[in-house]
Short mmCIF file of N, CA, C and O in Angstrom, two decimals:
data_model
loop_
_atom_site.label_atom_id
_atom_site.label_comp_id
_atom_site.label_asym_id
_atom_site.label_seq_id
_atom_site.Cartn_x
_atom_site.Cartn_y
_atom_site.Cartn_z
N UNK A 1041 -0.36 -8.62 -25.85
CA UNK A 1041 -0.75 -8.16 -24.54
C UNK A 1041 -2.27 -8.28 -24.43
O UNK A 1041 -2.97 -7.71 -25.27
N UNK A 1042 -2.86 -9.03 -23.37
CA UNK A 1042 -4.38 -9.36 -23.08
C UNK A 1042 -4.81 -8.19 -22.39
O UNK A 1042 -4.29 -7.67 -21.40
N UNK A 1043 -6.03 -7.75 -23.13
CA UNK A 1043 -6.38 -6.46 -22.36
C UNK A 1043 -7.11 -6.68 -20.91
O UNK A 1043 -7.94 -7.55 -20.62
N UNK A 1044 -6.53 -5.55 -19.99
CA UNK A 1044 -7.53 -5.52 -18.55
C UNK A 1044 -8.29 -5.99 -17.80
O UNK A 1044 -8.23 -6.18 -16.59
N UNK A 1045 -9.50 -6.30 -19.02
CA UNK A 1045 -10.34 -6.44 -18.48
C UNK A 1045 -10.52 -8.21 -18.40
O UNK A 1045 -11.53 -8.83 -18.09
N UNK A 1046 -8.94 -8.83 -18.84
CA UNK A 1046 -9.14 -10.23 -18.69
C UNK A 1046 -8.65 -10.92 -17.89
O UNK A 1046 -8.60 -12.15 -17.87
N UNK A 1047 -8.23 -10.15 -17.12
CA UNK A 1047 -7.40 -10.17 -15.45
C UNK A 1047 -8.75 -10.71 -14.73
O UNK A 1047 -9.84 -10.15 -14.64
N UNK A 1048 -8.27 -12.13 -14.19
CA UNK A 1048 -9.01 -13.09 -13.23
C UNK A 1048 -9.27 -12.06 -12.23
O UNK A 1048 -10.10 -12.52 -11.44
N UNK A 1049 -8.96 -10.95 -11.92
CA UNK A 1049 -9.52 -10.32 -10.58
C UNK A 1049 -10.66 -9.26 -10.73
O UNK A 1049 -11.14 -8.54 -9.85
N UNK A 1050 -11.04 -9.35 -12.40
CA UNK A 1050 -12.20 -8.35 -12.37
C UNK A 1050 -13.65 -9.07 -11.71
O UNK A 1050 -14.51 -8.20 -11.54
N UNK A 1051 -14.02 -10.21 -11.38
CA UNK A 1051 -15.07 -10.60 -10.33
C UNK A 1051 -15.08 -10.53 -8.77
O UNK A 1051 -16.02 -10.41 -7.98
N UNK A 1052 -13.64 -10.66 -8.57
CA UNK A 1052 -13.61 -10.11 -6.97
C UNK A 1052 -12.77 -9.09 -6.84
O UNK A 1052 -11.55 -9.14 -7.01
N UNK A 1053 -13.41 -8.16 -6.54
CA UNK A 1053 -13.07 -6.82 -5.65
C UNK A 1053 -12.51 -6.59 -4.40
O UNK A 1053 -12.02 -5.53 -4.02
N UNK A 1054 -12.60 -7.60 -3.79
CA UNK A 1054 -11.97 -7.29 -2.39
C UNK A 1054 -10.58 -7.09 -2.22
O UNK A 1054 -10.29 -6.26 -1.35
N UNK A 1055 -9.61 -7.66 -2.84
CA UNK A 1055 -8.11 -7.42 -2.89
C UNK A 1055 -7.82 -5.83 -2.88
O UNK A 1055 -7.16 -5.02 -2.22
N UNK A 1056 -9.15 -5.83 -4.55
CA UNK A 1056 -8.86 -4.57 -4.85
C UNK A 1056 -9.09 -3.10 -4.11
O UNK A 1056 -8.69 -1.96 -4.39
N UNK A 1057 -9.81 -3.56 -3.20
CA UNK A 1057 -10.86 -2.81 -2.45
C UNK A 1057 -10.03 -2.26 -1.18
O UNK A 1057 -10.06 -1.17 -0.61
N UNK A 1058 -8.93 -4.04 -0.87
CA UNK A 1058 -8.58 -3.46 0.33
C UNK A 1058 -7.04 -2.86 -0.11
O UNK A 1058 -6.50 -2.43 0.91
N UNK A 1059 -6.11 -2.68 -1.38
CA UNK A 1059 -5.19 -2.08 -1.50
C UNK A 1059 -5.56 -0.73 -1.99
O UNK A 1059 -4.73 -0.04 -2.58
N UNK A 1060 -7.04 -0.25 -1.72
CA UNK A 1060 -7.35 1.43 -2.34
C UNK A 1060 -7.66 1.59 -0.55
O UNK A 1060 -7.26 2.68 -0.13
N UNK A 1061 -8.20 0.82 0.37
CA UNK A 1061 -8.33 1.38 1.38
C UNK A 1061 -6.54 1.62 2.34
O UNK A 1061 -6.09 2.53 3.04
N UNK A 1062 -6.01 0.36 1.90
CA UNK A 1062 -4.45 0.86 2.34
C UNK A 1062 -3.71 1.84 1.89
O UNK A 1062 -2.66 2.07 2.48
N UNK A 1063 -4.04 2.52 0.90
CA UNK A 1063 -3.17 3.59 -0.31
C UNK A 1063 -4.42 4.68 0.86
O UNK A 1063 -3.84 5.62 1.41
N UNK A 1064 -5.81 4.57 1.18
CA UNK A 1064 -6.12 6.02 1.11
C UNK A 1064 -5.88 5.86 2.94
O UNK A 1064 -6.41 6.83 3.51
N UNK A 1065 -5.42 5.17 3.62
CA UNK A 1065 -4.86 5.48 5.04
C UNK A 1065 -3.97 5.86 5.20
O UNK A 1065 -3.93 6.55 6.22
N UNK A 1066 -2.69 5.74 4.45
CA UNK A 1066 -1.25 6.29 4.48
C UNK A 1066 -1.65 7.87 4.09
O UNK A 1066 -1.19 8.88 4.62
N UNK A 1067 -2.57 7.80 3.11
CA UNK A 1067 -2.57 9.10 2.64
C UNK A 1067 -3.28 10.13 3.89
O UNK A 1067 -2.96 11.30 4.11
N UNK A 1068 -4.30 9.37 4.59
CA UNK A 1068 -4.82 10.40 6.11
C UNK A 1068 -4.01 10.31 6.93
O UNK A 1068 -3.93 11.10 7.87
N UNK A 1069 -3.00 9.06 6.68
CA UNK A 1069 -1.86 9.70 7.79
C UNK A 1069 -0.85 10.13 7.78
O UNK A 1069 -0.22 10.08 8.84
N UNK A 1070 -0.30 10.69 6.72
CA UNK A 1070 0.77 11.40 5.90
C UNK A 1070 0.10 12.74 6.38
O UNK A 1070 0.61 13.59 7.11
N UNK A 1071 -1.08 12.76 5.84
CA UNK A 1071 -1.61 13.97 6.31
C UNK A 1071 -1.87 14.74 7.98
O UNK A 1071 -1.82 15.96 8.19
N UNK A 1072 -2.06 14.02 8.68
CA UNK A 1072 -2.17 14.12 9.94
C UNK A 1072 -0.83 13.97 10.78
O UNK A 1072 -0.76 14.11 12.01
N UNK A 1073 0.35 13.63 9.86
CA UNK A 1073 1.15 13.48 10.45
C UNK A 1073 1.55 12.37 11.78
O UNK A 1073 2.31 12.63 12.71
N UNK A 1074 1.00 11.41 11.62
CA UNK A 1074 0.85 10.60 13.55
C UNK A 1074 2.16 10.22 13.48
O UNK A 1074 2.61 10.69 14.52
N UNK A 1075 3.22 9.57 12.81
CA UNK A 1075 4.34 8.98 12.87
C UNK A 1075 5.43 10.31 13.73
O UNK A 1075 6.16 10.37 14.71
N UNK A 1076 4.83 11.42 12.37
CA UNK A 1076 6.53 12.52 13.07
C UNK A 1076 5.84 12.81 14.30
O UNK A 1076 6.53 12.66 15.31
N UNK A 1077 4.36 13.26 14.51
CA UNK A 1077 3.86 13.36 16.26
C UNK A 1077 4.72 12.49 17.05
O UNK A 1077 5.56 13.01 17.79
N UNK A 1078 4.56 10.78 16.97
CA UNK A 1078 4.38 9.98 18.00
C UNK A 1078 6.43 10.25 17.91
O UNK A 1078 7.18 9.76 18.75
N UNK A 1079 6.79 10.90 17.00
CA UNK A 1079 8.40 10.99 16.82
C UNK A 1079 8.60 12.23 17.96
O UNK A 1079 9.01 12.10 19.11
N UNK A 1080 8.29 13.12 17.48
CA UNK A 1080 8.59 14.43 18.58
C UNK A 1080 8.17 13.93 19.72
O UNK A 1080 9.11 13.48 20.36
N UNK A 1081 6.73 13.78 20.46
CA UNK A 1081 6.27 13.92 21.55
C UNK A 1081 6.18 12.60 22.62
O UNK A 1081 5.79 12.63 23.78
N UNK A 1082 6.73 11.33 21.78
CA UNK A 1082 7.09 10.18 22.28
C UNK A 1082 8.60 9.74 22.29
O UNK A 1082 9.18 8.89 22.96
N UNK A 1083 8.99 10.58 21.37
CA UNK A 1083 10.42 10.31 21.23
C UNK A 1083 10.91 8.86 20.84
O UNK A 1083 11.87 8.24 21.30
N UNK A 1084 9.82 8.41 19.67
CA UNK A 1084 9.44 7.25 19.17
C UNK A 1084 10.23 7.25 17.60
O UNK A 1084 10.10 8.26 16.90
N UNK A 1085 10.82 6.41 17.23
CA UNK A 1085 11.67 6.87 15.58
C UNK A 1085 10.40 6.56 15.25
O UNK A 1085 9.55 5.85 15.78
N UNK A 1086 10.44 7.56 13.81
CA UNK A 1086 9.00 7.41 12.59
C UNK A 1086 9.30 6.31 12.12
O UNK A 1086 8.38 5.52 11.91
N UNK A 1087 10.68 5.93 11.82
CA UNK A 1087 10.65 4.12 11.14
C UNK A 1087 10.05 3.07 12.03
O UNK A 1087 9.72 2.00 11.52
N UNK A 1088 9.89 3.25 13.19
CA UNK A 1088 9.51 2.56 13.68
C UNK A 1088 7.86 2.36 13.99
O UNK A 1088 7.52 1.18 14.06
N UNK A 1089 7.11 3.05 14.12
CA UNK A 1089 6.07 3.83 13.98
C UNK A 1089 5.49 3.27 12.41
O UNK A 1089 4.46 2.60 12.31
N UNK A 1090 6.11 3.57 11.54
CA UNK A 1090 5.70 3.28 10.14
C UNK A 1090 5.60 1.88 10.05
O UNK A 1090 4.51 1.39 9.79
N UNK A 1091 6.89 0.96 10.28
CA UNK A 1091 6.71 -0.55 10.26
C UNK A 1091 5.60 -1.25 10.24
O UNK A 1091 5.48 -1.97 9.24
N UNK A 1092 4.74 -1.29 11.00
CA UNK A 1092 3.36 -1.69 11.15
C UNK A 1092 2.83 -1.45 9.99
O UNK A 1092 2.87 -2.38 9.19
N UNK A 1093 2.41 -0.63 9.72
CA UNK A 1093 1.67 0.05 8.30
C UNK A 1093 2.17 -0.55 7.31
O UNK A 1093 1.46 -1.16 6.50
N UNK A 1094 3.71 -0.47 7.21
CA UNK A 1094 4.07 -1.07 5.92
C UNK A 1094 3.66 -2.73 5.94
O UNK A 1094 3.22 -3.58 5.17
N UNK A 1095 3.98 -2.65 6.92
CA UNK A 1095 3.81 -4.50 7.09
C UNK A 1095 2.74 -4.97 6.26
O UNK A 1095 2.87 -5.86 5.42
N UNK A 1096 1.70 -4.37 6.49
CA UNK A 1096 0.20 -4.49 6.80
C UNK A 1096 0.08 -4.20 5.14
O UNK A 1096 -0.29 -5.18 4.50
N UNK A 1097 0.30 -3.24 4.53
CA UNK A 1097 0.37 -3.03 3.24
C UNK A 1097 1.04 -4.02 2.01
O UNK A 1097 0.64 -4.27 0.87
N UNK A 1098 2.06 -4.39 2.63
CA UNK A 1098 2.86 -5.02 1.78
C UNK A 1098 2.02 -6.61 1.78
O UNK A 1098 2.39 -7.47 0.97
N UNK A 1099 1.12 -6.85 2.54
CA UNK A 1099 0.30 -8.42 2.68
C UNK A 1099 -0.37 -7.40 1.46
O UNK A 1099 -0.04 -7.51 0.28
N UNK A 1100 -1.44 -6.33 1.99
CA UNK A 1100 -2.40 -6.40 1.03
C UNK A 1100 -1.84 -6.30 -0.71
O UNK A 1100 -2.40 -6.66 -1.75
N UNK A 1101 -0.59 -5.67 -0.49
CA UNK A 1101 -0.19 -5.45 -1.96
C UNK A 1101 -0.33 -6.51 -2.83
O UNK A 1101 -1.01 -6.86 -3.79
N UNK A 1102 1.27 -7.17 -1.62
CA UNK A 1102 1.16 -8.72 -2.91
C UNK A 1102 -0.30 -9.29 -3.09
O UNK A 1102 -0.51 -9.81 -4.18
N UNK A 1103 -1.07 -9.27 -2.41
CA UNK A 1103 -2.18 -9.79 -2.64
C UNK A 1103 -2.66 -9.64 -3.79
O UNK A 1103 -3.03 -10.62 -4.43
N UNK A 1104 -2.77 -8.08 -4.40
CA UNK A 1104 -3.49 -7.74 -5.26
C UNK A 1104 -2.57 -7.58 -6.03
O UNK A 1104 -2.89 -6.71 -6.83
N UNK A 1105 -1.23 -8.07 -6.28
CA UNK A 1105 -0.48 -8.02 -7.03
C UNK A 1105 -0.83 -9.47 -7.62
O UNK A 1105 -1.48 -9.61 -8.66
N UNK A 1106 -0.29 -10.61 -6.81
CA UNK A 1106 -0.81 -11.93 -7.31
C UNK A 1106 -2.21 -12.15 -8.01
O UNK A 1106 -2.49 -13.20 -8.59
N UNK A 1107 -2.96 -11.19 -7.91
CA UNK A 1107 -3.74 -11.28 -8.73
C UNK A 1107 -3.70 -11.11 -10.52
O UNK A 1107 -4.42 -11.61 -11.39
N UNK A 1108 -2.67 -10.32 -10.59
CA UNK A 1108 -2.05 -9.79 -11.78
C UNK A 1108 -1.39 -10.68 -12.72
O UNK A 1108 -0.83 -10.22 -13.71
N UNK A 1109 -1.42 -12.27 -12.39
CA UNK A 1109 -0.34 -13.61 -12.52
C UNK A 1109 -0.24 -13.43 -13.86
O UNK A 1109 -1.41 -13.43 -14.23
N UNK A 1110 0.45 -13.27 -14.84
CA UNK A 1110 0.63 -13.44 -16.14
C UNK A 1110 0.27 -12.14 -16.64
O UNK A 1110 -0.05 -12.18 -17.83
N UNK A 1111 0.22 -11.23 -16.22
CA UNK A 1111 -0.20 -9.81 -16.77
C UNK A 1111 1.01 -9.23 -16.53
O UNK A 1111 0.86 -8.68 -15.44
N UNK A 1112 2.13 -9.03 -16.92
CA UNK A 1112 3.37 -8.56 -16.52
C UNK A 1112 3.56 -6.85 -16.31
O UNK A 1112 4.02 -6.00 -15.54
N UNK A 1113 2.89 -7.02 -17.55
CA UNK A 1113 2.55 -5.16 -18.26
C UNK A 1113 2.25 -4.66 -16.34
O UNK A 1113 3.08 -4.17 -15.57
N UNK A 1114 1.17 -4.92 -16.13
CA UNK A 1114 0.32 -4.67 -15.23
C UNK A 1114 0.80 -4.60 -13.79
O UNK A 1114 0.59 -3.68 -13.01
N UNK A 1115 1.72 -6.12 -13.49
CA UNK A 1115 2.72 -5.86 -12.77
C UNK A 1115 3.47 -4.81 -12.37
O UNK A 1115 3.71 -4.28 -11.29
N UNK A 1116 3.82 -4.61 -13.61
CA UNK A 1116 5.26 -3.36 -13.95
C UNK A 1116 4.67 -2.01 -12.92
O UNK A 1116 5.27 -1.60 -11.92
N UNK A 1117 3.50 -1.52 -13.38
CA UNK A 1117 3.26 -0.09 -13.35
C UNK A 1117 2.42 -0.20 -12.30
O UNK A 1117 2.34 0.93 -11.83
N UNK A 1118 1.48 -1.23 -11.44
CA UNK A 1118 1.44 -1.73 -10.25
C UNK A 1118 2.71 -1.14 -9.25
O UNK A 1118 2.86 -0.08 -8.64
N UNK A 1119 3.36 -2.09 -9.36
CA UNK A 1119 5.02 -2.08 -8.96
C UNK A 1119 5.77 -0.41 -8.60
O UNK A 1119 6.11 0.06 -7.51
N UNK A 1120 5.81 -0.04 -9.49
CA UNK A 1120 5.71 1.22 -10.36
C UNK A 1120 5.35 2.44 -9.73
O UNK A 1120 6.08 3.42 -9.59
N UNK A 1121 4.00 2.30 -9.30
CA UNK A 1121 3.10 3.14 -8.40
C UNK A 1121 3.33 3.13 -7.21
O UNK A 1121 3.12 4.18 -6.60
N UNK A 1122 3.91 1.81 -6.37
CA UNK A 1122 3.98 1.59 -5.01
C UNK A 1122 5.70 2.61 -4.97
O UNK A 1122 5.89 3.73 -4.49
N UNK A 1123 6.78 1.59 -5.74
CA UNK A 1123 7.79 2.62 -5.76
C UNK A 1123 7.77 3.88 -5.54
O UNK A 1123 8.35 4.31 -4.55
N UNK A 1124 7.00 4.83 -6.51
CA UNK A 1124 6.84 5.98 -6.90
C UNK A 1124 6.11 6.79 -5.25
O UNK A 1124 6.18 7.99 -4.98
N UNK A 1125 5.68 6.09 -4.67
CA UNK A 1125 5.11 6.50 -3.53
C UNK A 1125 6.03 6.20 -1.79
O UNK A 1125 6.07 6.94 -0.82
N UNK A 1126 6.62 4.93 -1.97
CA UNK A 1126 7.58 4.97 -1.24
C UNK A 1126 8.84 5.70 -1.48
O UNK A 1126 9.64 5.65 -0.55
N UNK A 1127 9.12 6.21 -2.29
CA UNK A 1127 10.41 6.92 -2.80
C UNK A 1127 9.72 8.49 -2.57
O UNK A 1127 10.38 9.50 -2.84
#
């Protein structure tokens, strides 16, 4: 197993940059609640409401997942984390 720090994506940051800014928006809006709002007071389903977001996430993921190409380990618990948060 090749350690970490030999992952082709430790010179560019931006992948990485933009799947910590997608992880910390779900998290202000989990918090703020806008989905179950726009659910009660629009009478809007939250799945539907959410779609967008996920959409939008799931580009940046794989993104910064494909960065991971041959790092499987890394993959895994990547993978792992997103599960653990959609579940």
């Amino acid at each position: 197993m090749a350690p970490l720090a030999s992952m082709r994506s430790t010179a560019d940051r931006g992948p990485w940059r933009a799947a910590g800014v997608v992880l910390v928006f779900f998290a202000i809006e989990e918090a703020l609640g806008l989905h179950t709002w726009l659910d009660r007071h629009l009478d809007v389903s939250a799945n539907i409401t959410y779609l967008p977001f996920v959409a939008i996430a799931a580009v940046v993921w794989f993104g910064a997942a494909r960065l991971m190409s041959g790092e499987r380990t890394a993959q895994i618990a990547f993978t792992a984390g997103i599960a653990g948060w959609i579940v």
